[in-house]
Short mmCIF file of C-alpha atoms in Angstrom, two decimals:
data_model
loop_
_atom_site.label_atom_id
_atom_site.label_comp_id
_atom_site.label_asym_id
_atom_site.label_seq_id
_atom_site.Cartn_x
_atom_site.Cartn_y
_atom_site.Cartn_z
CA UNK A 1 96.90 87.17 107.74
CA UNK A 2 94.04 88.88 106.05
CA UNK A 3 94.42 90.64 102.79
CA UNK A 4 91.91 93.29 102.09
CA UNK A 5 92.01 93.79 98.22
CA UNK A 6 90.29 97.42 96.75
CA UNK A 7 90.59 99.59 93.45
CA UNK A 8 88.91 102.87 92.65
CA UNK A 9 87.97 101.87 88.89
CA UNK A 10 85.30 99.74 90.09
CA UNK A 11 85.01 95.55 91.45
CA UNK A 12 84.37 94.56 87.62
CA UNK A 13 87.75 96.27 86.34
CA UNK A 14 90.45 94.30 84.47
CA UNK A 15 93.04 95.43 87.04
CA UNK A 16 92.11 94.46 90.40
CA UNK A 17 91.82 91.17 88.52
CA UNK A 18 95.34 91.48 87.83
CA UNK A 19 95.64 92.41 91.39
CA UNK A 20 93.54 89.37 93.27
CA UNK A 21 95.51 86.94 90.73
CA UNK A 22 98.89 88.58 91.76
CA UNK A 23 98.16 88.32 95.12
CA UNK A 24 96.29 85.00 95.49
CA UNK A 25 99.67 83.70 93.60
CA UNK A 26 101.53 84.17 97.06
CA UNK A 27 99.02 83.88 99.64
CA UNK A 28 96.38 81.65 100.69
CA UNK A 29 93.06 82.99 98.17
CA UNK A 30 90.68 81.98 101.52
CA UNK A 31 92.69 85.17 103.35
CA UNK A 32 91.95 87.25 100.78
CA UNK A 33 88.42 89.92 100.60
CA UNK A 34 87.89 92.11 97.83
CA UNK A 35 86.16 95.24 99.05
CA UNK A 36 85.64 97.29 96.03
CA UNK A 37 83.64 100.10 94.45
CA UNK A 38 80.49 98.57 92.60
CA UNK A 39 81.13 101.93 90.32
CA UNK A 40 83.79 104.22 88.58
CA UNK A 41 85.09 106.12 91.25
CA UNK A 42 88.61 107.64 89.83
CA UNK A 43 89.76 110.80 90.83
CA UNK A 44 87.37 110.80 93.91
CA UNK A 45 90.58 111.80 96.30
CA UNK A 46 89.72 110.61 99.80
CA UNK A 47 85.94 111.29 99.62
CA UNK A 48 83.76 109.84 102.35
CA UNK A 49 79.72 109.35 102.59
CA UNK A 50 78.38 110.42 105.42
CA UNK A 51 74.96 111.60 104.49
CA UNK A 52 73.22 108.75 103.19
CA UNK A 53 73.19 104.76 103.16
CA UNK A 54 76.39 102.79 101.58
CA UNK A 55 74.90 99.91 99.75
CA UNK A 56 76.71 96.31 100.01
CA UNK A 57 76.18 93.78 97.77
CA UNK A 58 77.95 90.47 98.75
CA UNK A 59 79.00 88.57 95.76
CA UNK A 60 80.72 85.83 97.37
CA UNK A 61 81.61 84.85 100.55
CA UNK A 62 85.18 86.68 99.20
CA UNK A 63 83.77 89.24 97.49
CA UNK A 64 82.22 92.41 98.19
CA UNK A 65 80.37 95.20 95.73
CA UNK A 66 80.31 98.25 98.02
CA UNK A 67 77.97 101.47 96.76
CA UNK A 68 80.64 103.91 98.14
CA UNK A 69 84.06 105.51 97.61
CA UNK A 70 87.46 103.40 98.17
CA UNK A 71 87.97 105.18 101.17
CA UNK A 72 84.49 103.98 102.24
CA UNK A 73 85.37 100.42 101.05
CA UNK A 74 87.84 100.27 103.52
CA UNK A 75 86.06 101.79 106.55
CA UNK A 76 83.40 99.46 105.78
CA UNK A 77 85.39 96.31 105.43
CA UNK A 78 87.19 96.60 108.74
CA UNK A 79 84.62 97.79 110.77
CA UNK A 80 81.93 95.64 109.58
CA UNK A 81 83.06 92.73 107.21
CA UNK A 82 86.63 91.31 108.39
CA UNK A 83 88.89 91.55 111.68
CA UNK A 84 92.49 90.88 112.12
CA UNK A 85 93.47 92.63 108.80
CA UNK A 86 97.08 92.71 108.54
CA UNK A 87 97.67 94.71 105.14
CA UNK A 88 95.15 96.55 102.49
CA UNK A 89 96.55 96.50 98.63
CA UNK A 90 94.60 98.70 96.39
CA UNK A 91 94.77 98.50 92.26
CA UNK A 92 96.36 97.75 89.74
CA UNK A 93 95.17 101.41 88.73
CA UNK A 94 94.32 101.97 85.22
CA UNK A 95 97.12 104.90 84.75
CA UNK A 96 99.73 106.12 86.87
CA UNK A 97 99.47 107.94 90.20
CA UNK A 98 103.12 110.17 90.68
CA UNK A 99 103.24 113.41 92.71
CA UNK A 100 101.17 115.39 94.43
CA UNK A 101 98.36 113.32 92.39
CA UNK A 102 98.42 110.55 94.86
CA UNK A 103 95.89 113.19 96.98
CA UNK A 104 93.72 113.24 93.74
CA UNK A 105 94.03 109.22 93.24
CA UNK A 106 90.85 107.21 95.11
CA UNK A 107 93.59 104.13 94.31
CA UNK A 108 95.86 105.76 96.88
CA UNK A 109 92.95 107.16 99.51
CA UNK A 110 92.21 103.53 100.45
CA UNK A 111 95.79 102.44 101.32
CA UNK A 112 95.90 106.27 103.09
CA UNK A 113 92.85 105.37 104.83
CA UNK A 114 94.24 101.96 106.11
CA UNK A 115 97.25 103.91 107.39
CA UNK A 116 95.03 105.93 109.64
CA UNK A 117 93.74 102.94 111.44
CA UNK A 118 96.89 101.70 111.61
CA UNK A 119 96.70 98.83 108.43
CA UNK A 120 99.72 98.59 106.42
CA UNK A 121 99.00 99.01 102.54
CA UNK A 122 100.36 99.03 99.02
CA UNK A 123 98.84 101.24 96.53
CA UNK A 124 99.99 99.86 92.76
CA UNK A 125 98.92 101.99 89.49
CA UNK A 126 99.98 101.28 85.99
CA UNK A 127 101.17 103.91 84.11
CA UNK A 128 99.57 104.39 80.92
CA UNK A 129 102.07 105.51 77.47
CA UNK A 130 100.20 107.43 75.21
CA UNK A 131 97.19 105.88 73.97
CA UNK A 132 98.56 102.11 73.74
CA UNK A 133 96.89 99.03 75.70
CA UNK A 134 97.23 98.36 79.31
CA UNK A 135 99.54 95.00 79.37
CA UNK A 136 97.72 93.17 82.72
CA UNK A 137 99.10 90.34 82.39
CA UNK A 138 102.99 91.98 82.68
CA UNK A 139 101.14 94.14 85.46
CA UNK A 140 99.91 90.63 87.31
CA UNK A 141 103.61 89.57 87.35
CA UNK A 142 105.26 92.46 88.40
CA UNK A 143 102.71 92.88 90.93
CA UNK A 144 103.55 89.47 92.26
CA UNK A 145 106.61 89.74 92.02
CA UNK A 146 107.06 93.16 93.74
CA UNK A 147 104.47 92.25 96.62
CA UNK A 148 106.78 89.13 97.69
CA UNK A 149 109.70 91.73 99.14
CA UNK A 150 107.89 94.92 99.70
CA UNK A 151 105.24 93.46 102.36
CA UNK A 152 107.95 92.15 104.32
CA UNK A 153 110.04 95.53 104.10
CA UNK A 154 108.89 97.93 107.39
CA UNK A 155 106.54 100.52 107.77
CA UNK A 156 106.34 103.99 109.77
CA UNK A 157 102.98 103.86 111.52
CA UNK A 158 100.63 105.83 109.14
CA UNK A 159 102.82 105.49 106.46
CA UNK A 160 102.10 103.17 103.24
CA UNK A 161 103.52 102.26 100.27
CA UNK A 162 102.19 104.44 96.13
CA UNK A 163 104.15 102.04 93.43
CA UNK A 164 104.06 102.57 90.21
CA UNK A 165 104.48 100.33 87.38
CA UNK A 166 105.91 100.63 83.98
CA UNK A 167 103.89 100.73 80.69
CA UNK A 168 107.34 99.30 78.54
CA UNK A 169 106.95 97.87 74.99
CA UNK A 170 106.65 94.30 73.97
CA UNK A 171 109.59 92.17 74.90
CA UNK A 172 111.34 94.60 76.71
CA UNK A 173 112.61 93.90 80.36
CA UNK A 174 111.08 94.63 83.55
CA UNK A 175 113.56 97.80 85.02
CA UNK A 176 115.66 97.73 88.36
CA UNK A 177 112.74 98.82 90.93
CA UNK A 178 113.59 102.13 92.13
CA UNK A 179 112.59 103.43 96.16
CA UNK A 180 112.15 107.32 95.97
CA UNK A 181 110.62 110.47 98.24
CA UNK A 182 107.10 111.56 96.31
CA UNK A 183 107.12 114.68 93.99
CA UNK A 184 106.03 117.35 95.84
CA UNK A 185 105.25 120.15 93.24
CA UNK A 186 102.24 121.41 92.00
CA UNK A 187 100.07 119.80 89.06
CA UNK A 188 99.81 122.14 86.06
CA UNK A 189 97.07 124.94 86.26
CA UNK A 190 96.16 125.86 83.24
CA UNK A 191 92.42 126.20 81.56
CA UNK A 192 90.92 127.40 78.55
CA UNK A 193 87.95 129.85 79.07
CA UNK A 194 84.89 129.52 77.62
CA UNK A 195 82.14 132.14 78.71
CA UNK A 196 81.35 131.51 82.49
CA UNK A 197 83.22 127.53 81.86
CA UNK A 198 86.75 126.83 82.76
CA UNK A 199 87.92 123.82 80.85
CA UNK A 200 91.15 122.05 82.05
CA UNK A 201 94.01 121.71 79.89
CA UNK A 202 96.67 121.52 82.09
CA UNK A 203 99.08 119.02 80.72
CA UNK A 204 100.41 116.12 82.94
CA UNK A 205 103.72 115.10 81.40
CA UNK A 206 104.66 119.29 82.04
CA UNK A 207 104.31 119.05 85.35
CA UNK A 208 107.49 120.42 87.77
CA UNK A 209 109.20 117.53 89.11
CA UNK A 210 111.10 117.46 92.48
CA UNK A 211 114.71 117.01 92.63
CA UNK A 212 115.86 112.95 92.97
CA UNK A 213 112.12 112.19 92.17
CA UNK A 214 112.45 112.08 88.79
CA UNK A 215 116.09 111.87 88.83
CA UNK A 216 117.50 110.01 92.13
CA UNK A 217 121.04 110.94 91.11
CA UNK A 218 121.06 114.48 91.08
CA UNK A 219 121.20 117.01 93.83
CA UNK A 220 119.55 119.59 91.87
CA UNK A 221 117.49 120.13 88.33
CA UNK A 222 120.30 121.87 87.05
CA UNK A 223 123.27 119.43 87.80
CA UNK A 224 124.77 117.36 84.70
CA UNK A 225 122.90 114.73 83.23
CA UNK A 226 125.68 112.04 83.92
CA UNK A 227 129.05 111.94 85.49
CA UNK A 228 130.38 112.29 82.31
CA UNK A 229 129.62 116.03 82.25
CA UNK A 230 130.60 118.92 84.69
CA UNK A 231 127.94 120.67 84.14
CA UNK A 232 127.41 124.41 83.50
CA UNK A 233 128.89 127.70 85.64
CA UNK A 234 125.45 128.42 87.62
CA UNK A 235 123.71 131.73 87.82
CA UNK A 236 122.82 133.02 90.75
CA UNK A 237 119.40 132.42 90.92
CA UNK A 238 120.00 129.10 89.98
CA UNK A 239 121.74 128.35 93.07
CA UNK A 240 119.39 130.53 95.59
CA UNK A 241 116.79 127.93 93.87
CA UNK A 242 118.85 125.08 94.43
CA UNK A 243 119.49 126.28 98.03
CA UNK A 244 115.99 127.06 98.96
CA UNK A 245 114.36 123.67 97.94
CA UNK A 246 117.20 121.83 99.80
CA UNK A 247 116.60 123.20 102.87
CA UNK A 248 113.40 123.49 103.46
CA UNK A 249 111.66 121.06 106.05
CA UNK A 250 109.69 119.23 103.21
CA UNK A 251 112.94 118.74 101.49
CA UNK A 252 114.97 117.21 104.90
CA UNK A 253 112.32 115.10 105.92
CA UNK A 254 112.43 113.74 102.59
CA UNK A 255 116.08 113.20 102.53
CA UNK A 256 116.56 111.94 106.18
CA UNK A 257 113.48 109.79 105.16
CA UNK A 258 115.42 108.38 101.94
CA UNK A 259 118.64 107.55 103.94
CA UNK A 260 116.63 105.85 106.70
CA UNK A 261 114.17 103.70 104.62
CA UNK A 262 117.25 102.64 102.13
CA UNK A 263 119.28 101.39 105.50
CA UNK A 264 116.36 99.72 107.07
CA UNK A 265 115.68 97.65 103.29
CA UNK A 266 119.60 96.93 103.30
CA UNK A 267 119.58 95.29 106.78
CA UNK A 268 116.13 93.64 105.75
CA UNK A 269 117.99 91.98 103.18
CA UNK A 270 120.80 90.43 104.91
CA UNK A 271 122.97 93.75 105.43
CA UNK A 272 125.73 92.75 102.87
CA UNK A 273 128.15 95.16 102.48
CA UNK A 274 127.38 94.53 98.57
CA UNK A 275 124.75 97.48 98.22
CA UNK A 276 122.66 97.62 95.15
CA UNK A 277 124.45 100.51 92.91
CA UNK A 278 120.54 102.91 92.61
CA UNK A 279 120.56 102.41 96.58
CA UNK A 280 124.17 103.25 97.11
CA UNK A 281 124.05 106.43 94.38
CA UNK A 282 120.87 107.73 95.67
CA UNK A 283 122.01 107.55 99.38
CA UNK A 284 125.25 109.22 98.75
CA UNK A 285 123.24 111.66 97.22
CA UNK A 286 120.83 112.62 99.71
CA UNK A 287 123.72 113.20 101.84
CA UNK A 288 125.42 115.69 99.48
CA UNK A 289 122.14 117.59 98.93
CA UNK A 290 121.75 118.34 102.82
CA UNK A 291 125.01 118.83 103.42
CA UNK A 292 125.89 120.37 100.54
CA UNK A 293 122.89 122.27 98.99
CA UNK A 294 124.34 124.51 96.81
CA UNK A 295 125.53 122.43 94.66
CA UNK A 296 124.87 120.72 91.05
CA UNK A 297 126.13 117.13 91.68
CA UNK A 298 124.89 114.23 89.91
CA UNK A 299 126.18 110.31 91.51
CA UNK A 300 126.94 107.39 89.96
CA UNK A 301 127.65 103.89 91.72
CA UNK A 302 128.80 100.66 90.69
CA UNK A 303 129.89 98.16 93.12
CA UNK A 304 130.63 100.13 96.31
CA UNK A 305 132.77 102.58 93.87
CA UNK A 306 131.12 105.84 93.57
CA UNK A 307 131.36 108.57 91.08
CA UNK A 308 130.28 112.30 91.99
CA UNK A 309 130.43 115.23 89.21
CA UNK A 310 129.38 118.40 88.93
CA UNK A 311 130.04 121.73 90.17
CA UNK A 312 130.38 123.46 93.60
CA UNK A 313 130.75 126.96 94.88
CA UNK A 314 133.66 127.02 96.97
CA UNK A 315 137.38 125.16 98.01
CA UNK A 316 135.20 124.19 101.31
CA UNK A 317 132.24 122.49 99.60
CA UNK A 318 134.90 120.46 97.34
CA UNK A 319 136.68 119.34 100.22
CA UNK A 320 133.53 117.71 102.38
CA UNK A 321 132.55 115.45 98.87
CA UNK A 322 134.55 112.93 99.10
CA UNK A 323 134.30 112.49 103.41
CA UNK A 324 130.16 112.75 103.41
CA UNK A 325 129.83 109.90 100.08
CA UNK A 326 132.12 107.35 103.12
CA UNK A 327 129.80 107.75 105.23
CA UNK A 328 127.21 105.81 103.35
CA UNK A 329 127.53 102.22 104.42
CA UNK A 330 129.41 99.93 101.38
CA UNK A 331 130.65 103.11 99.36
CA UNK A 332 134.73 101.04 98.69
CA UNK A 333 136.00 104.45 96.88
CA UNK A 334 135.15 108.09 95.58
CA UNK A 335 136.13 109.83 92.53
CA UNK A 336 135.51 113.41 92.92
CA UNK A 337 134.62 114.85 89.07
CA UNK A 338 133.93 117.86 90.43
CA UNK A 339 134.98 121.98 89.67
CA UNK A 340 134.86 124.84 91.75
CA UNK A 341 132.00 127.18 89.98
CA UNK A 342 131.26 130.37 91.76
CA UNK A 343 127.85 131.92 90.66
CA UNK A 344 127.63 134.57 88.02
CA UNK A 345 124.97 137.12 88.53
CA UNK A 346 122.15 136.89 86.20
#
């Protein structure tokens, strides 16, 4: 199996370093080709050249210095440097790549541009905290470690996997690895004029954030924080919101996506009817979102037993929790937190 290895921060960065020494830790390094930028290229999106000559410098009989974009990388490696690739991994980005900025993120056009000719990929980006150092060597383990299951896991033809890593502080412990739909709304928009010159200023931690994107447990923005809480009476808008972004198409292909991906990683895994308890809570709550979408319910589950809280608008909505949460495989028991709330005009 070939591995084709790529970055958009350019073939001397520290992290696809990280990357070919995460990799090369599992696999065979003699299946491995690095096909990388020779220069910067961040932020180039899915940029092609098409208009004059891609340069390639070979460095090694591994290693290959390409004067192009990662998407060009890519096109050039399998049409022209390697056959029989079985999977492209680009990264370890320098900074993370969530949302709608995955279109943005060269990182994530290579793995896209694999998908189109039908190459599995992994695109993996470390997400930077404030100003403090990128940890590479936590990124090379994680990487490793991460790579071992998710190659294995399957793939919808043209589809590929964006993961993200952590950027925790010394000594503290890798989290539970979460599987979630990408953010969908819009980057902030905001400059500051200068004369003819728009300067960006748009800041990135504002952004909007998609329902169960940010939060997997909730079925809307405005549901409790835990199930601890009932949550607020909603206003009327609130819920027309709610409604409105949980039926639309994006939204149900995201959710039917969720439930389908989760059950296909279960039965990868042995199909015990022990389900991990993010799997279990998030699963239960895609359900209640499309069946339910209305409503401000937040999920909880811990071995099999599953907690939902919140509020609803009617007797009717109530009624259908604690029926749609069994028909996630391994949820043992429900306990319904939940009120009746109609909608006060706002």
């Amino acid at each position: 199996m070939t591995i084709i290895l790529t970055n958009d921060d350019g073939i001397d960065a520290p992290g696809i370093a990280a990357l070919f020494k995460a990799v090369s830790a599992k696999y065979d390094k003699t299946k491995l080709i690095i096909a990388a930028p020779q220069l910067h290229q961040s932020g180039c999106g899915h940029q092609v050249t098409t208009h004059q000559p891609i340069n390639v410098e070979r460095r090694s009989d591994l290693e290959y210095a390409i004067g192009g974009t990662p998407a060009d990388c890519i096109r050039v490696a399998i049409s022209h440097i390697v056959e029989d690739v079985k999977y492209v991994i680009s990264g370890i980005n320098a900074g993370g790549n969530l949302g709608v900025d995955a279109y943005i993120s060269g990182t994530v056009a290579a793995v896209r541009e694999a998908a189109i000719h039908g190459i599995p990929g992994i695109a993996v980006s470390h997400y930077r905290r404030g100003n403090l150092d990128y940890n590479w060597d936590a990124a090379t383990k994680w990487t490793s470690e991460l790579l071992e299951n998710l190659i294995e896991l399957p793939l919808e033809p043209g589809c590929f996997w964006n993961v993200n890593l952590p950027h925790l502080s010394p000594g503290e412990a890798f989290p539970e690895v979460i599987f979630c739909q990408p953010c969908t709304k819009p980057l902030p928009v905001n400059y500051r004029i200068q004369d003819n010159d728009f300067y960006y200023i748009g800041e990135y931690g504002n952004r909007e954030r998609t329902v169960a994107c940010d939060n997997k447990a909730k079925t809307s923005s405005s549901a409790p924080n835990s199930t601890e809480e009932t949550g607020e009476v909603p206003t009327d808008k609130t819920v027309e919101s709610n409604q409105k972004d949980a039926t639309s198409k994006v939204r149900r292909d995201q959710l039917n996506a969720d439930i389908r991906a989760r059950e296909e990683r279960h039965n990868i895994t042995g199909g015990s009817a022990d389900r991990a308890n993010a799997d279990l809570a998030s699963e239960v709550r895609s359900k209640l979102e499309a069946n339910i979408p209305s409503g401000q319910l937040t999920v909880t589950s811990k071995n099999g037993e599953v907690v939902v809280a919140g509020t609803v608008q009617t007797q009717e909505q109530l009624n259908k929790i604690d029926p749609l949460a069994k028909e996630i495989r391994g949820v043992k028991s429900v306990k319904v937190v939940v009120k009746i709330a109609p909608a006060v005009r706002n």
